[in-house]
Coordinates of C-alpha atoms in Angstrom, one line a residue:
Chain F
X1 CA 56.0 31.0 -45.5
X2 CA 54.2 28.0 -45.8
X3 CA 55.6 27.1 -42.0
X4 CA 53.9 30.6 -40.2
X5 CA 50.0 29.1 -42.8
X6 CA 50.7 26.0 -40.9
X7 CA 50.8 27.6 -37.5
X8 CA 47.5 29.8 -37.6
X9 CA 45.9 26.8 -39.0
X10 CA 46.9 25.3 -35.5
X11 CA 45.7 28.0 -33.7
X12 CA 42.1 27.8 -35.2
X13 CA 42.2 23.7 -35.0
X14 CA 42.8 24.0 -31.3
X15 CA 40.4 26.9 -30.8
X16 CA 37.5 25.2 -32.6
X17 CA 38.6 21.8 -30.9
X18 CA 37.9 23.3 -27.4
X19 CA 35.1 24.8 -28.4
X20 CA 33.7 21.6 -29.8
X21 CA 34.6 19.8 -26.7
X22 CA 33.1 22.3 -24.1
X23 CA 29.8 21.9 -26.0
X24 CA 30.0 18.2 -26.1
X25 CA 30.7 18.4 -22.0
X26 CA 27.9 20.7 -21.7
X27 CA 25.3 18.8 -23.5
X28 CA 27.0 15.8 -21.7
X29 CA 26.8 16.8 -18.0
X30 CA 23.0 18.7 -19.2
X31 CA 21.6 15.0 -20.5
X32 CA 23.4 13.1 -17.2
X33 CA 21.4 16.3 -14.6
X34 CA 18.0 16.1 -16.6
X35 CA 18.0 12.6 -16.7
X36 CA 18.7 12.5 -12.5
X37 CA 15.7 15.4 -12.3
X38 CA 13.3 12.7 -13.1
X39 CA 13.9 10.6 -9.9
X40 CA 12.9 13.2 -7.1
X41 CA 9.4 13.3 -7.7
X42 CA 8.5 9.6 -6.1
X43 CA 10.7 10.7 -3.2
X44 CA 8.6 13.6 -2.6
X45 CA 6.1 12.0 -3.0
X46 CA 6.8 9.6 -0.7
X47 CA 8.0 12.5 2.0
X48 CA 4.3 13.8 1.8
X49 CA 2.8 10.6 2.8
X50 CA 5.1 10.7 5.8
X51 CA 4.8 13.5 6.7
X52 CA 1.1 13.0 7.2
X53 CA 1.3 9.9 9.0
X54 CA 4.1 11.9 11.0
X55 CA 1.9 14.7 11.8
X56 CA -1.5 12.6 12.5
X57 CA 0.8 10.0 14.6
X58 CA 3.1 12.7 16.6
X59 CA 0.9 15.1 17.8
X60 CA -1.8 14.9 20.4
X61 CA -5.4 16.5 20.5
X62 CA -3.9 18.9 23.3
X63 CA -1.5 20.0 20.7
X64 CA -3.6 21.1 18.1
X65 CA -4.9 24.7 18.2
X66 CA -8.7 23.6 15.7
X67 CA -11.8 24.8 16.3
X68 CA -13.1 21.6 15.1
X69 CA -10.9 18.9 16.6
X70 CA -9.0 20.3 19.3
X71 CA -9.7 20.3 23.2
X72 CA -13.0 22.5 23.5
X73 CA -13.6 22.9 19.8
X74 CA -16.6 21.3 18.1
X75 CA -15.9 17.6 18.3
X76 CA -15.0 17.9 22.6
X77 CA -17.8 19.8 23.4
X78 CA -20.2 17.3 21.6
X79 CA -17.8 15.0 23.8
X80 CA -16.9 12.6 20.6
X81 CA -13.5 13.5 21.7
X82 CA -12.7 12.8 25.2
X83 CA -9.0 11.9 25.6
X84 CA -6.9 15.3 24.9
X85 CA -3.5 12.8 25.3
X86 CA -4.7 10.9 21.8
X87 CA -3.1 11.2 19.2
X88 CA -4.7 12.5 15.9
X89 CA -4.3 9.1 14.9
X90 CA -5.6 7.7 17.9
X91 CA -8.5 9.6 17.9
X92 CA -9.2 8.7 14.0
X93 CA -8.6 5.1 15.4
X94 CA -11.3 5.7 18.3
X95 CA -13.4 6.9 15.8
X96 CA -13.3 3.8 13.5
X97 CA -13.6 1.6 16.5
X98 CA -17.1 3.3 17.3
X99 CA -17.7 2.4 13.4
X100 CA -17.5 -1.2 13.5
X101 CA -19.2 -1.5 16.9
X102 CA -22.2 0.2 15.6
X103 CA -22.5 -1.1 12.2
X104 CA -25.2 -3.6 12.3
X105 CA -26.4 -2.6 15.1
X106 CA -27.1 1.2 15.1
X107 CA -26.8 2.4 11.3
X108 CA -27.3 5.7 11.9
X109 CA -24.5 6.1 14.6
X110 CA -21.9 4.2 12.8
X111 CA -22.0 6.8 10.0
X112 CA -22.4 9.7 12.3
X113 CA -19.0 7.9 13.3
X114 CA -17.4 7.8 9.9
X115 CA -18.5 10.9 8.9
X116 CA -16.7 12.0 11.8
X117 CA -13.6 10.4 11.2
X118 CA -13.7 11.7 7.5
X119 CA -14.4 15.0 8.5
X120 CA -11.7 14.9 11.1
X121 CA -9.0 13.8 8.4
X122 CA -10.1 15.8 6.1
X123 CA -9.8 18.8 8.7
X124 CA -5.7 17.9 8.8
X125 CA -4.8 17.1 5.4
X126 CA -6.7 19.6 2.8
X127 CA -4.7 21.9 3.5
X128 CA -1.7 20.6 4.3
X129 CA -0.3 19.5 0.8
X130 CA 0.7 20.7 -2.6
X131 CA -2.4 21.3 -5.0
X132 CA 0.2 18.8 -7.3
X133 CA -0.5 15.9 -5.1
X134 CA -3.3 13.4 -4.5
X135 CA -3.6 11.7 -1.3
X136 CA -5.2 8.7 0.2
X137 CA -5.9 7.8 3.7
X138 CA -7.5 4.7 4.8
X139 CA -7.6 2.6 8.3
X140 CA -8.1 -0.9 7.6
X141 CA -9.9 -1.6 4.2
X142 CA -11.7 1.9 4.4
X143 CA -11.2 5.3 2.3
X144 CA -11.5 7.8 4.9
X145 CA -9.5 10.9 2.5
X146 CA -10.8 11.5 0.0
X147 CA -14.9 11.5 1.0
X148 CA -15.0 9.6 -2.6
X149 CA -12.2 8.8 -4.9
X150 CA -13.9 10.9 -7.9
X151 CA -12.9 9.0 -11.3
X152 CA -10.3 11.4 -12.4
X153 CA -8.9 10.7 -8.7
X154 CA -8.5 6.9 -9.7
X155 CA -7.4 8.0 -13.1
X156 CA -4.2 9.9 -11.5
X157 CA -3.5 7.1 -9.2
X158 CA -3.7 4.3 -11.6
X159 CA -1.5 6.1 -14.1
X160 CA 1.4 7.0 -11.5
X161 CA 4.2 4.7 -11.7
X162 CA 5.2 4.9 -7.9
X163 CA 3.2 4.8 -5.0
X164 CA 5.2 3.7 -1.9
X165 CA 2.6 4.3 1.0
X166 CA 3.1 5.1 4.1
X167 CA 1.7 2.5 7.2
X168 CA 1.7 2.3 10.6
X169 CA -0.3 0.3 13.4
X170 CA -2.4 2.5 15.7
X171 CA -3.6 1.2 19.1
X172 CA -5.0 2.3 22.7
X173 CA -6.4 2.5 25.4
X174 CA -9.9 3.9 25.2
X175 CA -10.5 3.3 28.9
X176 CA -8.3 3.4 31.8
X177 CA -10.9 2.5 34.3
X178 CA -11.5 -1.1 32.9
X179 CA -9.1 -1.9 30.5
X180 CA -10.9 -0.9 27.0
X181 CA -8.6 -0.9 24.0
X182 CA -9.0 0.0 20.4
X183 CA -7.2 -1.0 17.3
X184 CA -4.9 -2.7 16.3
X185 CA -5.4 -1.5 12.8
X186 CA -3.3 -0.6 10.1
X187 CA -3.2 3.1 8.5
X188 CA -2.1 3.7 5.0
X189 CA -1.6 6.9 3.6
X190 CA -0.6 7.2 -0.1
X191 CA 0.6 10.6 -2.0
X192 CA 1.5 10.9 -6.0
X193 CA 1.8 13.5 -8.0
X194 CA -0.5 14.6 -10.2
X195 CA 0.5 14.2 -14.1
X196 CA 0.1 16.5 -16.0
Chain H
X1 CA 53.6 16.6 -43.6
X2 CA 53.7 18.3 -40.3
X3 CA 50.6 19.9 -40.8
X4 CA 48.6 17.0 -41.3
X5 CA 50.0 14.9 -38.8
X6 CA 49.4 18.1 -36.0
X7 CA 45.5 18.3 -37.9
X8 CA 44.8 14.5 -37.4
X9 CA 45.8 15.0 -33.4
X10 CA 42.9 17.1 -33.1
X11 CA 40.3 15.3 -34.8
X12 CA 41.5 12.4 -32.7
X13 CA 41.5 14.1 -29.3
X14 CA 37.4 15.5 -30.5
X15 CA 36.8 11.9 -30.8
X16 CA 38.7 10.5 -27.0
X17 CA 36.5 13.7 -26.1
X18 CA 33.0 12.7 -27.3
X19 CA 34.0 9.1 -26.2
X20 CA 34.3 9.9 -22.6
X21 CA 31.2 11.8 -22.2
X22 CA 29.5 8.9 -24.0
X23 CA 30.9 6.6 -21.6
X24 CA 29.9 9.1 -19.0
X25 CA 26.5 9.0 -19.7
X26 CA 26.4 5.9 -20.3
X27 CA 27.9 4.6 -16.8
X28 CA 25.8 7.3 -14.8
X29 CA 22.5 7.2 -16.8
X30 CA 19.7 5.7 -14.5
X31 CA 18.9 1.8 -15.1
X32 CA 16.0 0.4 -17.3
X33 CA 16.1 -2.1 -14.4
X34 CA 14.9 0.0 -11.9
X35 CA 17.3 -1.2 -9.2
X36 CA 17.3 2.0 -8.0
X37 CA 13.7 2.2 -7.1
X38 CA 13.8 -1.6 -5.9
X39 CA 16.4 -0.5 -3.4
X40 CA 14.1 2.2 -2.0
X41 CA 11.2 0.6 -2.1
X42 CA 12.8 -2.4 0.4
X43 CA 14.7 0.2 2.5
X44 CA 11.5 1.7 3.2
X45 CA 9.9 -1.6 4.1
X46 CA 12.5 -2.2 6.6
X47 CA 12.4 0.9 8.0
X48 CA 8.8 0.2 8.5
X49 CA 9.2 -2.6 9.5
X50 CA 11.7 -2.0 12.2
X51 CA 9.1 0.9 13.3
X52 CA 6.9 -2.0 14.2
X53 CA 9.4 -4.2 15.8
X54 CA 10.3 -1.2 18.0
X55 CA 6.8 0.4 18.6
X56 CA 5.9 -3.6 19.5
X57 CA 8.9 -4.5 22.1
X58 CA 8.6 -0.6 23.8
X59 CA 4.8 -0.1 23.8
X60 CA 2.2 -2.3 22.7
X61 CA 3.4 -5.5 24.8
X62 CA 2.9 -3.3 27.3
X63 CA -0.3 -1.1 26.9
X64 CA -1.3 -4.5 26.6
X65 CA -0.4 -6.0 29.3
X66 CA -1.8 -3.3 31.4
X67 CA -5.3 -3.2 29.6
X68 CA -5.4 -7.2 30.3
X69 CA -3.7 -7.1 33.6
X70 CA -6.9 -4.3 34.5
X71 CA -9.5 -6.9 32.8
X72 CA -7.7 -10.1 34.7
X73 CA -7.9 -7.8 37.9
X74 CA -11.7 -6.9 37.5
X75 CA -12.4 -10.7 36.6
X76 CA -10.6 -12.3 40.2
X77 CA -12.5 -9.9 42.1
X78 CA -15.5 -11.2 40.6
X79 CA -14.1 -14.9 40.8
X80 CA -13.2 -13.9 44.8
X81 CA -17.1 -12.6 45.2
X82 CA -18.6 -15.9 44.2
X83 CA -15.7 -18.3 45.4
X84 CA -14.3 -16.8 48.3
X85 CA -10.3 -15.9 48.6
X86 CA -7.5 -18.0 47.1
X87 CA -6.2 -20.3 49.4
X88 CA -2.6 -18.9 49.1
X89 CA -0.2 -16.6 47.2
X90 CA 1.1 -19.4 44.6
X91 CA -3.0 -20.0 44.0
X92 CA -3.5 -16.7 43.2
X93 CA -0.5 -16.6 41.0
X94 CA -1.2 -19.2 39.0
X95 CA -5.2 -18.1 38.3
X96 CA -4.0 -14.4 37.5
X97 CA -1.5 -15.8 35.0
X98 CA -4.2 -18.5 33.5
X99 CA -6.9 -15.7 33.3
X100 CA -4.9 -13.3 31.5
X101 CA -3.1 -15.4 29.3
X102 CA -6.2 -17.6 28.4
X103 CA -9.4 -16.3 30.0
X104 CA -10.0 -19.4 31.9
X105 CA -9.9 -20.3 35.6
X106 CA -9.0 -24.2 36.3
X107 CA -9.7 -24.2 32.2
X108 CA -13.3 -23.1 32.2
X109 CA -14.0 -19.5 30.8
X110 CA -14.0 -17.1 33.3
X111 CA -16.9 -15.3 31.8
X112 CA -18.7 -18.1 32.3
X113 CA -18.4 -18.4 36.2
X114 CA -18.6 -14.8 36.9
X115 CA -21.8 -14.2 34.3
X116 CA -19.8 -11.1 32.7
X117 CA -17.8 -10.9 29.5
X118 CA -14.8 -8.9 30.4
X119 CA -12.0 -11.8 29.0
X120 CA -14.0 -12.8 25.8
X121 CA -11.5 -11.9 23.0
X122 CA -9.4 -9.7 25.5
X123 CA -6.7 -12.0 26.8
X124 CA -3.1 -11.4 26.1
X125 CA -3.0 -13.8 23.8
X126 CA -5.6 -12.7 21.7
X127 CA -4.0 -9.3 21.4
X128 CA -1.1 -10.7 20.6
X129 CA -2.4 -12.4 17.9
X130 CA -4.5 -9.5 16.9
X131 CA -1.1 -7.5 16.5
X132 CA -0.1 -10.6 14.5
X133 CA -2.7 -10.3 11.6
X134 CA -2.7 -6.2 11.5
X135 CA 1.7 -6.6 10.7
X136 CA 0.8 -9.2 8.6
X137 CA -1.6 -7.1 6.6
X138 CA 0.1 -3.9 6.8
X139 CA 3.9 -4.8 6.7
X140 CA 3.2 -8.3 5.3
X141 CA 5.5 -9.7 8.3
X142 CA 4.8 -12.7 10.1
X143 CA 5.2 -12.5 14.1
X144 CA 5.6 -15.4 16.5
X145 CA 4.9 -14.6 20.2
X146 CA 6.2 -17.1 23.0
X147 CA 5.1 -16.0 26.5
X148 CA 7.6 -17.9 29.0
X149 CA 6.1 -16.8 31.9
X150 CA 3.5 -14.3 33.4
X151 CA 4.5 -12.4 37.4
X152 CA 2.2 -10.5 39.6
X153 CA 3.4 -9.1 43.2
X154 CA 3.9 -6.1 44.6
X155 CA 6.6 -3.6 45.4
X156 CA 5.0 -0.9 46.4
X157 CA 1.5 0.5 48.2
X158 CA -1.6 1.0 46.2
X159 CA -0.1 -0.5 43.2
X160 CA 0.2 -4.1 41.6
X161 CA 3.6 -5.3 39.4
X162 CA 3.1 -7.8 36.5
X163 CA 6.1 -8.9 34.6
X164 CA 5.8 -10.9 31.3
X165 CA 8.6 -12.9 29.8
X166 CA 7.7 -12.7 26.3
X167 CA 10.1 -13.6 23.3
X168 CA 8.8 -12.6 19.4
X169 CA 10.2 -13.7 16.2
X170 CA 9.6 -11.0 13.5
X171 CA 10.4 -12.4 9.8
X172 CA 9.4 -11.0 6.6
X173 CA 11.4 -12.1 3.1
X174 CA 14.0 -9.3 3.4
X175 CA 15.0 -9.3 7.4
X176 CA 14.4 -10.8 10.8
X177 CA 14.1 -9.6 14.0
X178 CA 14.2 -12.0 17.2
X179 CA 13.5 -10.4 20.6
X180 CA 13.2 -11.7 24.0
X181 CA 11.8 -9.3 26.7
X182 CA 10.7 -8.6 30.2
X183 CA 7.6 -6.1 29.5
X184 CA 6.8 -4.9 33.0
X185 CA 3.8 -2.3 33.6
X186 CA 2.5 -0.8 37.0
X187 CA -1.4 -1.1 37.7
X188 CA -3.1 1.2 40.1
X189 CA -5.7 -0.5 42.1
X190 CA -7.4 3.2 43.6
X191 CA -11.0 2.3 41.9
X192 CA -11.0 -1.5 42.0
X193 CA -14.3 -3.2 43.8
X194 CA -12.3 -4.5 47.3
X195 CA -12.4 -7.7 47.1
X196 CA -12.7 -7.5 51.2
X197 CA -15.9 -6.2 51.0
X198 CA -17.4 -8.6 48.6
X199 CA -16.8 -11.9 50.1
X200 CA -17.1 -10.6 54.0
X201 CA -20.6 -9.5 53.1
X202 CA -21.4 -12.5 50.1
X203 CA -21.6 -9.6 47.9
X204 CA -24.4 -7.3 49.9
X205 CA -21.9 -4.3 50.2
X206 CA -19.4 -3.2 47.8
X207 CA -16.7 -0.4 48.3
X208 CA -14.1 0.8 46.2
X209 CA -10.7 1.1 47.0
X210 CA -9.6 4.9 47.7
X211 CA -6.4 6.0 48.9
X212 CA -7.1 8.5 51.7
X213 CA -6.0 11.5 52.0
X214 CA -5.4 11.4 55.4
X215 CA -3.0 8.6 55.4
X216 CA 1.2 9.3 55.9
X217 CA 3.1 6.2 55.1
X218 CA 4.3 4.7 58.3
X219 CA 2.1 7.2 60.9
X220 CA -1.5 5.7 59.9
X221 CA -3.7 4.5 63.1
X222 CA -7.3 2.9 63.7
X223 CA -8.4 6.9 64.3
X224 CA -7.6 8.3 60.7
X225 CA -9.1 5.5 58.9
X226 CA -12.7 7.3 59.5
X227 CA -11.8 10.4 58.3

């Protein structure tokens, strides 16, 4: 009698025990995936920056089907865009090259130039990412996306705790006939995501 | 006795249990060193890095070199206008060479001589060291150019060769690339002021050089050249 007691108690022990342990090795393997879930969001972030850069660097003018910046929209037929074998990046480039060589000399032109270039960016990129990211795209020490970085836009961007941007060097030939470059200069775009 | 001996087995495989996932989450729960992020952060440097070293050796030592090679060519024909022709082919060499690595013609500034600013600040050297500064901003890189020698002939109609010998070092705290190169580009010279025309006439008449479309390799006589 006090033998078959001592086997059903075994029963329950090794019911309970398993029980007990698949609980513990689901809370385990739970903590171990949430704490992994945390680590994707810089890496998409940083896959957003590049793949802006990616887009403005690898397609041409002649590519893109925009009534604003592609060949015979707005920007060509005010011939500020000449070149359809730019790049988007080239032409941004082109753009800021007009900048500098007016500043100083005609005010007025060099921000119809910026504005340009801002406008052009912002034509490419507003759309173009997740309303839970903020982006940044400068050429050389200027802010080109946003227009402005509002205060809540510095906010968000001071508080993120990565922010690996993506850079290249832009360059080119502006004019075959005599040898005109642009650039060098360096283009930074920088994506995070918004906390919230 | 049994019983208790079968009862402590189990609290003691519950505790082996909750020790291994401990020791699991312990082993696979992410650093407070972030040695994770460190990692990415310098194997996305590199790549960049190595974006530059390759966009440098494959494109802009050329583009380059043709954009100066156009500027150098503009410049000798001016040079040629005022001066007259080189005496030889080594002459010639040896002024294309100085004028687009240094902008300078027996060391005076070509500008100067022709009265037009077409090597100010657009030498080879200078966008080579342009690059230089831009990498060192952007990629915080430092890059060392050595150009061992500068060619210019011609292979082929209508069109002039130049080879540069160039050799870059490309360092940064992580990695370091060290190239040496033969960048060779192709200039057209349909469009180019004919230097023929300029000297024969002290300047008075100018004419551009145009391929005609009359001409057939090999079969050209005195009678298509006016057509």
């Amino acid at each position: 009698m006090k033998k078959r007691c001592t086997l059903k108690n075994k029963g329950y022990f090794f019911l309970i025990d398993s029980l007990i342990a698949l609980g513990i090795l689901t809370i385990g393997i739970f903590l171990i995936f949430t704490m992994y879930l945390r680590t994707p969001s810089k890496e998409e972030a940083e896959i957003v920056s590049e793949d802006v850069m990616d887009f403005f660097a690898n397609n041409k003018i002649k590519d893109v089907n925009n009534p604003y910046a592609g060949v015979n929209g707005e920007l060509w037929n005010q011939g500020l865009i000449t070149n359809a074998e730019n790049t988007l990046l080239q032409q941004v480039a082109e753009f800021y090259k007009n900048y500098t060589l007016n500043v100083g000399v005609d005010q007025t032109l060099a921000e119809q130039y910026l504005d340009t270039s801002k406008t052009f960016v912002e034509e490419f990129t507003q759309n173009a990412i997740s309303s839970q990211y903020e982006l940044e795209f400068w050429i050389q020490d200027t802010l080109l996306y946003p227009r402005e970085a509002s205060e809540a836009h510095n906010r968000s961007k001071s508080s993120t705790s990565v922010l690996i941007p993506s850079k290249k060097i832009v360059y080119g030939i502006s004019n075959k006939e005599n040898g005109e470059m642009f650039g060098p200069y360096s283009v930074r775009v920088l994506a995070w995501q918004q906390r919230t | 006795m049994a019983t208790k001996n079968l009862g402590k087995k189990g609290i003691f495989l519950t505790f082996i249990a909750i020790s291994i996932i401990a020791a699991l989450i312990i082993i696979f729960r992410p650093s407070d060193l972030n040695v994770g992020e460190d990692s990415e952060a310098i194997k996305t440097r590199i790549a960049n890095v190595n974006e530059y070293v390759s966009d440098l050796e494959n494109v802009y030592l050329e583009r380059t070199l043709h954009a100066t090679g156009i500027k150098t060519i503009n410049s000798l024909i001016l040079y040629t206008e005022i001066n007259g022709f080189f005496t030889d082919l080594p002459a010639f060499e040896a002024n294309f060479k100085e004028v687009l690595l240094n902008g300078t013609i027996g060391e005076a500034p070509i500008d100067s001589i022709t009265g037009q600013e077409i090597m100010k600040d657009n030498t080879y050297n200078d966008w080579l060291g342009n690059i230089s500064i831009i990498a060192k901003d952007a990629f915080n890189v430092n890059t060392n150019f050595t150009v061992y020698d500068i060619k210019v002939y011609q292979i082929r109609p209508w069109f002039v060769n130049v080879d540069a010998n160039v050799s870059f070092l490309v360092s940064s705290e992580t990695a370091l690339w060290d190239k040496n190169t033969t960048i060779r580009t192709e200039i057209g010279l349909e469009g180019f002021e004919d230097p023929y025309y300029l000297v024969n006439t002290g300047g008075a008449y100018s004419n551009r050089i145009n391929k005609s479309k009359n001409l057939v390799y090999k079969a050209w006589n005195i009678h298509t050249l006016g057509t």
